[in-house]
Amino acid sequence: MPRKPKINDSVIQEAHELAKAGFNDKQIQEALNISKSLMYANMEFMDTIKDARKELRHEISKSLMNNAVNLDNPTVQIFLAKKLRLFDDTFNSINLKNSDDVLKVISSIFKAVSDGSISDDKANQLKSLLDTFTKAYEVNELDKRITLLEES
């Protein structure tokens, strides 16, 4: 039976290069022929992978920004604007305290979709959030009412 390699400096360096190239944990394990338990047990190894992925994210972010700004690439500019929510203040003006507030927001969403100021996708996102708020609000109200009934 072939012996599994131990984690040494050269294996750690190779793991760094693999992680920086976008390999996931399983791919790194397979490429280096190491077990999952050995990989996760070695903190230096895991920190190296974490650092490499951080470097990769930084390089990609820098490249995207360069592509958007210096190369004046509209596709990347739109992607970044959406990803960073640069022009989205939809959630800033919503303040929910009770079910009456939900009705007001639903009315506003309907109007905004009708006049084209928000997309159907954005309306569906907001609807999902409103549904979640409404369910939580209803559960809270029912709990209060049951507690009052039990106390009386």
Backbone as CSV, one residue per row, in Angstrom:
resi,resn,N_x,N_y,N_z,CA_x,CA_y,CA_z,C_x,C_y,C_z
1,MET,0.852,-1.173,0.000,0.000,0.000,0.000,0.901,1.240,0.000
2,PRO,0.683,2.185,-0.954,1.536,3.366,-0.999,1.321,4.240,0.224
3,ARG,2.409,4.799,0.675,2.365,5.642,1.864,1.899,7.044,1.496
4,LYS,0.988,7.581,2.297,0.470,8.933,2.064,1.538,9.943,2.468
5,PRO,1.688,11.027,1.681,2.702,12.016,2.037,2.318,12.795,3.293
6,LYS,3.338,13.246,3.971,3.115,14.104,5.136,3.068,15.539,4.638
7,ILE,2.530,16.402,5.478,2.463,17.816,5.100,3.770,18.481,5.525
8,ASN,4.532,18.899,4.517,5.774,19.627,4.766,5.711,20.953,4.009
9,ASP,6.795,21.714,4.040,6.803,23.038,3.416,6.493,22.995,1.924
10,SER,7.004,22.001,1.222,6.749,21.945,-0.223,5.289,21.604,-0.522
11,VAL,4.687,20.756,0.306,3.266,20.415,0.136,2.414,21.641,0.446
12,ILE,2.790,22.384,1.469,2.053,23.604,1.824,2.148,24.623,0.692
13,GLN,3.326,24.768,0.108,3.500,25.705,-1.009,2.660,25.270,-2.217
14,GLU,2.631,23.979,-2.481,1.833,23.478,-3.601,0.337,23.696,-3.343
15,ALA,-0.079,23.506,-2.100,-1.482,23.743,-1.739,-1.830,25.210,-1.946
16,HIS,-0.897,26.101,-1.611,-1.100,27.536,-1.814,-1.346,27.826,-3.292
17,GLU,-0.516,27.257,-4.149,-0.651,27.483,-5.590,-1.979,26.920,-6.118
18,LEU,-2.378,25.757,-5.644,-3.634,25.145,-6.085,-4.837,25.979,-5.633
19,ALA,-4.816,26.410,-4.375,-5.924,27.220,-3.855,-5.998,28.548,-4.590
20,LYS,-4.847,29.122,-4.883,-4.817,30.400,-5.601,-5.295,30.232,-7.044
21,ALA,-5.198,29.014,-7.562,-5.682,28.718,-8.910,-7.177,28.393,-8.912
22,GLY,-7.799,28.388,-7.720,-9.243,28.181,-7.639,-9.670,26.771,-7.292
23,PHE,-8.735,25.897,-6.930,-9.092,24.530,-6.566,-9.847,24.529,-5.242
24,ASN,-10.841,23.650,-5.114,-11.549,23.520,-3.840,-10.808,22.522,-2.943
25,ASP,-11.269,22.339,-1.713,-10.574,21.476,-0.758,-10.418,20.053,-1.273
26,LYS,-11.470,19.494,-1.830,-11.410,18.112,-2.321,-10.397,17.985,-3.457
27,GLN,-10.383,18.951,-4.364,-9.430,18.911,-5.472,-7.992,19.023,-4.956
28,ILE,-7.782,19.834,-3.927,-6.447,19.971,-3.338,-6.031,18.649,-2.692
29,GLN,-6.943,18.026,-1.958,-6.649,16.734,-1.326,-6.232,15.704,-2.371
30,GLU,-7.015,15.635,-3.455,-6.726,14.652,-4.496,-5.407,14.948,-5.203
31,ALA,-5.162,16.221,-5.503,-3.933,16.584,-6.217,-2.687,16.297,-5.369
32,LEU,-2.814,16.478,-4.059,-1.670,16.275,-3.172,-1.653,14.886,-2.538
33,ASN,-2.695,14.111,-2.821,-2.821,12.756,-2.290,-2.747,12.744,-0.756
34,ILE,-3.540,13.628,-0.145,-3.602,13.658,1.318,-5.043,13.447,1.768
35,SER,-5.181,12.959,2.986,-6.525,12.693,3.509,-7.164,13.987,4.000
36,LYS,-8.481,13.936,4.077,-9.252,15.073,4.573,-8.863,15.380,6.026
37,SER,-8.746,14.337,6.836,-8.415,14.536,8.258,-7.022,15.132,8.435
38,LEU,-6.061,14.694,7.630,-4.717,15.258,7.707,-4.735,16.721,7.288
39,MET,-5.486,17.006,6.236,-5.574,18.372,5.728,-6.147,19.315,6.790
40,TYR,-7.283,18.944,7.374,-7.953,19.816,8.332,-7.253,19.862,9.695
41,ALA,-6.423,18.870,9.985,-5.720,18.844,11.264,-4.534,19.802,11.289
42,ASN,-4.032,20.174,10.125,-2.845,21.023,10.052,-3.255,22.481,9.859
43,MET,-3.144,23.264,10.921,-3.592,24.668,10.872,-2.768,25.506,9.897
44,GLU,-1.468,25.272,9.822,-0.629,26.030,8.890,-1.083,25.772,7.454
45,PHE,-1.399,24.526,7.165,-1.879,24.131,5.834,-3.184,24.853,5.511
46,MET,-4.133,24.817,6.450,-5.440,25.443,6.224,-5.324,26.965,6.137
47,ASP,-4.461,27.561,6.961,-4.251,29.012,6.890,-3.654,29.424,5.547
48,THR,-2.761,28.582,5.040,-2.155,28.857,3.733,-3.214,28.845,2.640
49,ILE,-4.114,27.866,2.686,-5.196,27.773,1.699,-6.119,28.985,1.821
50,LYS,-6.444,29.342,3.051,-7.307,30.513,3.291,-6.658,31.780,2.733
51,ASP,-5.383,31.959,3.006,-4.661,33.136,2.503,-4.606,33.152,0.975
52,ALA,-4.389,31.991,0.383,-4.324,31.906,-1.087,-5.667,32.285,-1.706
53,ARG,-6.752,31.835,-1.105,-8.081,32.179,-1.629,-8.374,33.664,-1.462
54,LYS,-7.877,34.233,-0.375,-8.023,35.670,-0.154,-7.255,36.444,-1.232
55,GLU,-6.048,35.990,-1.548,-5.255,36.606,-2.617,-5.985,36.507,-3.957
56,LEU,-6.568,35.327,-4.225,-7.296,35.121,-5.474,-8.482,36.067,-5.578
57,ARG,-9.264,36.191,-4.500,-10.406,37.109,-4.502,-9.952,38.542,-4.735
58,HIS,-8.850,38.914,-4.103,-8.319,40.261,-4.267,-7.896,40.503,-5.717
59,GLU,-7.195,39.543,-6.309,-6.752,39.685,-7.700,-7.937,39.772,-8.662
60,ILE,-8.955,38.960,-8.420,-10.136,38.980,-9.288,-10.876,40.305,-9.142
61,SER,-11.026,40.766,-7.912,-11.695,42.057,-7.689,-10.947,43.186,-8.378
62,LYS,-9.628,43.171,-8.233,-8.792,44.194,-8.851,-8.909,44.135,-10.380
63,SER,-8.908,42.932,-10.908,-9.021,42.746,-12.354,-10.385,43.210,-12.872
64,LEU,-11.443,42.869,-12.146,-12.782,43.307,-12.538,-12.885,44.823,-12.540
65,MET,-12.363,45.435,-11.487,-12.419,46.885,-11.391,-11.613,47.535,-12.514
66,ASN,-10.441,46.986,-12.785,-9.608,47.504,-13.875,-10.343,47.368,-15.206
67,ASN,-10.976,46.217,-15.422,-11.711,45.972,-16.653,-12.881,46.942,-16.788
68,ALA,-13.553,47.211,-15.677,-14.710,48.105,-15.710,-14.311,49.558,-15.922
69,VAL,-13.283,49.992,-15.237,-12.916,51.407,-15.244,-11.938,51.745,-16.367
70,ASN,-10.802,51.088,-16.378,-9.753,51.440,-17.340,-10.051,50.985,-18.764
71,LEU,-10.711,49.846,-18.897,-11.032,49.351,-20.238,-12.437,49.756,-20.658
72,ASP,-13.136,50.469,-19.771,-14.474,50.984,-20.046,-15.404,49.896,-20.584
73,ASN,-15.432,48.763,-19.868,-16.230,47.617,-20.281,-17.626,47.714,-19.657
74,PRO,-18.649,48.063,-20.459,-19.996,48.260,-19.904,-20.582,47.009,-19.253
75,THR,-20.281,45.837,-19.794,-20.822,44.607,-19.219,-20.320,44.418,-17.792
76,VAL,-19.037,44.618,-17.592,-18.459,44.476,-16.256,-18.955,45.604,-15.350
77,GLN,-19.133,46.785,-15.892,-19.639,47.906,-15.099,-21.043,47.600,-14.581
78,ILE,-21.896,47.062,-15.432,-23.256,46.711,-15.024,-23.218,45.605,-13.972
79,PHE,-22.370,44.585,-14.226,-22.237,43.486,-13.270,-21.831,44.018,-11.894
80,LEU,-20.811,44.878,-11.859,-20.338,45.415,-10.587,-21.379,46.314,-9.925
81,ALA,-22.060,47.109,-10.706,-23.091,47.987,-10.151,-24.180,47.162,-9.474
82,LYS,-24.567,46.050,-10.107,-25.588,45.178,-9.510,-25.030,44.440,-8.295
83,LYS,-23.831,43.896,-8.439,-23.220,43.122,-7.359,-22.992,43.987,-6.120
84,LEU,-22.539,45.200,-6.328,-22.259,46.102,-5.219,-23.474,46.931,-4.811
85,ARG,-24.577,46.758,-5.540,-25.825,47.497,-5.286,-25.568,49.004,-5.236
86,LEU,-24.813,49.479,-6.212,-24.439,50.888,-6.234,-25.620,51.827,-6.429
87,PHE,-26.619,51.372,-7.170,-27.744,52.258,-7.487,-29.051,51.706,-6.956
88,ASP,-28.981,50.902,-5.915,-30.175,50.264,-5.380,-30.455,50.776,-3.980
89,ASP,-31.458,51.637,-3.864,-31.841,52.122,-2.541,-33.241,51.629,-2.161
90,THR,-33.690,50.558,-2.827,-35.031,50.027,-2.609,-35.260,49.665,-1.145
91,PHE,-34.287,49.045,-0.514,-34.472,48.562,0.855,-34.275,49.663,1.889
92,ASN,-33.687,50.779,1.513,-33.408,51.842,2.480,-34.667,52.513,3.008
93,SER,-35.728,52.550,2.221,-36.909,53.306,2.612,-38.011,52.439,3.227
94,ILE,-37.761,51.158,3.404,-38.791,50.270,3.949,-38.632,50.168,5.462
95,ASN,-39.713,50.498,6.161,-39.716,50.431,7.610,-40.981,49.697,8.032
96,LEU,-40.830,48.464,8.493,-41.987,47.641,8.847,-42.109,47.504,10.357
97,LYS,-43.295,47.849,10.865,-43.560,47.688,12.286,-44.796,46.836,12.542
98,ASN,-45.723,46.824,11.571,-46.947,46.045,11.740,-47.519,45.687,10.367
99,SER,-48.670,45.021,10.384,-49.256,44.557,9.123,-49.747,45.713,8.249
100,ASP,-50.102,46.840,8.850,-50.503,48.002,8.047,-49.330,48.498,7.199
101,ASP,-48.127,48.458,7.773,-46.933,48.862,7.020,-46.707,47.939,5.824
102,VAL,-46.979,46.652,5.999,-46.820,45.693,4.901,-47.765,46.051,3.763
103,LEU,-49.010,46.385,4.090,-49.975,46.770,3.058,-49.512,48.001,2.289
104,LYS,-48.953,48.980,3.009,-48.455,50.196,2.348,-47.304,49.869,1.400
105,VAL,-46.399,49.008,1.843,-45.251,48.651,1.008,-45.706,47.852,-0.217
106,ILE,-46.648,46.944,-0.030,-47.172,46.173,-1.169,-47.782,47.112,-2.203
107,SER,-48.513,48.096,-1.735,-49.089,49.092,-2.640,-47.988,49.846,-3.389
108,SER,-46.941,50.234,-2.683,-45.816,50.944,-3.307,-45.110,50.066,-4.336
109,ILE,-44.950,48.790,-4.007,-44.286,47.862,-4.936,-45.123,47.719,-6.202
110,PHE,-46.435,47.553,-6.029,-47.321,47.417,-7.181,-47.205,48.637,-8.090
111,LYS,-47.213,49.813,-7.488,-47.081,51.056,-8.256,-45.725,51.121,-8.960
112,ALA,-44.656,50.761,-8.237,-43.306,50.818,-8.814,-43.146,49.854,-9.985
113,VAL,-43.739,48.663,-9.883,-43.676,47.705,-10.995,-44.493,48.240,-12.164
114,SER,-45.660,48.798,-11.870,-46.532,49.343,-12.921,-45.863,50.468,-13.700
115,ASP,-45.153,51.354,-12.992,-44.527,52.475,-13.706,-43.110,52.157,-14.181
116,GLY,-42.639,50.913,-13.916,-41.339,50.477,-14.433,-40.136,50.922,-13.614
117,SER,-40.361,51.462,-12.429,-39.211,51.923,-11.646,-38.486,50.784,-10.925
118,ILE,-39.126,49.620,-10.758,-38.412,48.428,-10.286,-38.808,47.251,-11.162
119,SER,-37.920,46.288,-11.254,-38.157,45.114,-12.092,-39.048,44.106,-11.377
120,ASP,-39.545,43.155,-12.136,-40.330,42.065,-11.552,-39.472,41.260,-10.575
121,ASP,-38.197,41.074,-10.917,-37.295,40.337,-10.026,-37.168,41.027,-8.672
122,LYS,-36.967,42.342,-8.709,-36.847,43.109,-7.463,-38.160,43.028,-6.677
123,ALA,-39.281,43.119,-7.370,-40.586,43.019,-6.714,-40.742,41.656,-6.040
124,ASN,-40.291,40.602,-6.709,-40.372,39.260,-6.125,-39.471,39.129,-4.898
125,GLN,-38.287,39.758,-4.932,-37.409,39.753,-3.759,-38.101,40.441,-2.585
126,LEU,-38.681,41.591,-2.866,-39.373,42.336,-1.814,-40.570,41.556,-1.292
127,LYS,-41.310,40.918,-2.197,-42.468,40.122,-1.791,-42.042,39.010,-0.846
128,SER,-40.936,38.362,-1.162,-40.433,37.293,-0.308,-40.091,37.819,1.085
129,LEU,-39.442,38.973,1.145,-39.121,39.573,2.440,-40.388,39.956,3.205
130,LEU,-41.367,40.504,2.483,-42.626,40.882,3.130,-43.368,39.658,3.650
131,ASP,-43.336,38.572,2.886,-43.964,37.331,3.329,-43.321,36.832,4.629
132,THR,-42.007,36.884,4.674,-41.286,36.447,5.867,-41.640,37.322,7.065
133,PHE,-41.659,38.643,6.860,-42.033,39.559,7.944,-43.449,39.262,8.419
134,THR,-44.373,39.107,7.468,-45.778,38.876,7.815,-45.937,37.598,8.630
135,LYS,-45.265,36.523,8.216,-45.361,35.260,8.961,-44.813,35.421,10.377
136,ALA,-43.673,36.077,10.490,-43.085,36.290,11.819,-43.990,37.161,12.676
137,TYR,-44.574,38.191,12.073,-45.472,39.090,12.792,-46.708,38.329,13.281
138,GLU,-47.287,37.502,12.391,-48.478,36.731,12.760,-48.183,35.756,13.894
139,VAL,-47.055,35.069,13.820,-46.685,34.127,14.881,-46.520,34.862,16.199
140,ASN,-45.870,36.010,16.159,-45.661,36.805,17.363,-46.999,37.260,17.951
141,GLU,-47.905,37.739,17.102,-49.228,38.189,17.569,-50.028,37.030,18.154
142,LEU,-50.008,35.880,17.483,-50.730,34.715,18.001,-50.167,34.275,19.341
143,ASP,-48.866,34.299,19.473,-48.231,33.926,20.732,-48.679,34.860,21.855
144,LYS,-48.721,36.154,21.573,-49.173,37.127,22.577,-50.623,36.847,22.989
145,ARG,-51.474,36.591,21.994,-52.893,36.342,22.286,-53.093,35.061,23.088
146,ILE,-52.370,34.013,22.732,-52.488,32.750,23.475,-52.021,32.941,24.907
147,THR,-50.931,33.665,25.080,-50.418,33.924,26.435,-51.450,34.683,27.258
148,LEU,-52.094,35.714,26.662,-53.137,36.458,27.379,-54.319,35.569,27.740
149,LEU,-54.744,34.694,26.806,-55.849,33.771,27.103,-55.504,32.809,28.210
150,GLU,-54.291,32.294,28.187,-53.871,31.348,29.226,-53.799,32.021,30.586
151,GLU,-53.411,33.300,30.602,-53.315,34.022,31.867,-54.673,34.359,32.445
152,SER,-55.718,34.468,31.575,-57.032,34.827,32.073,-57.813,33.635,32.485
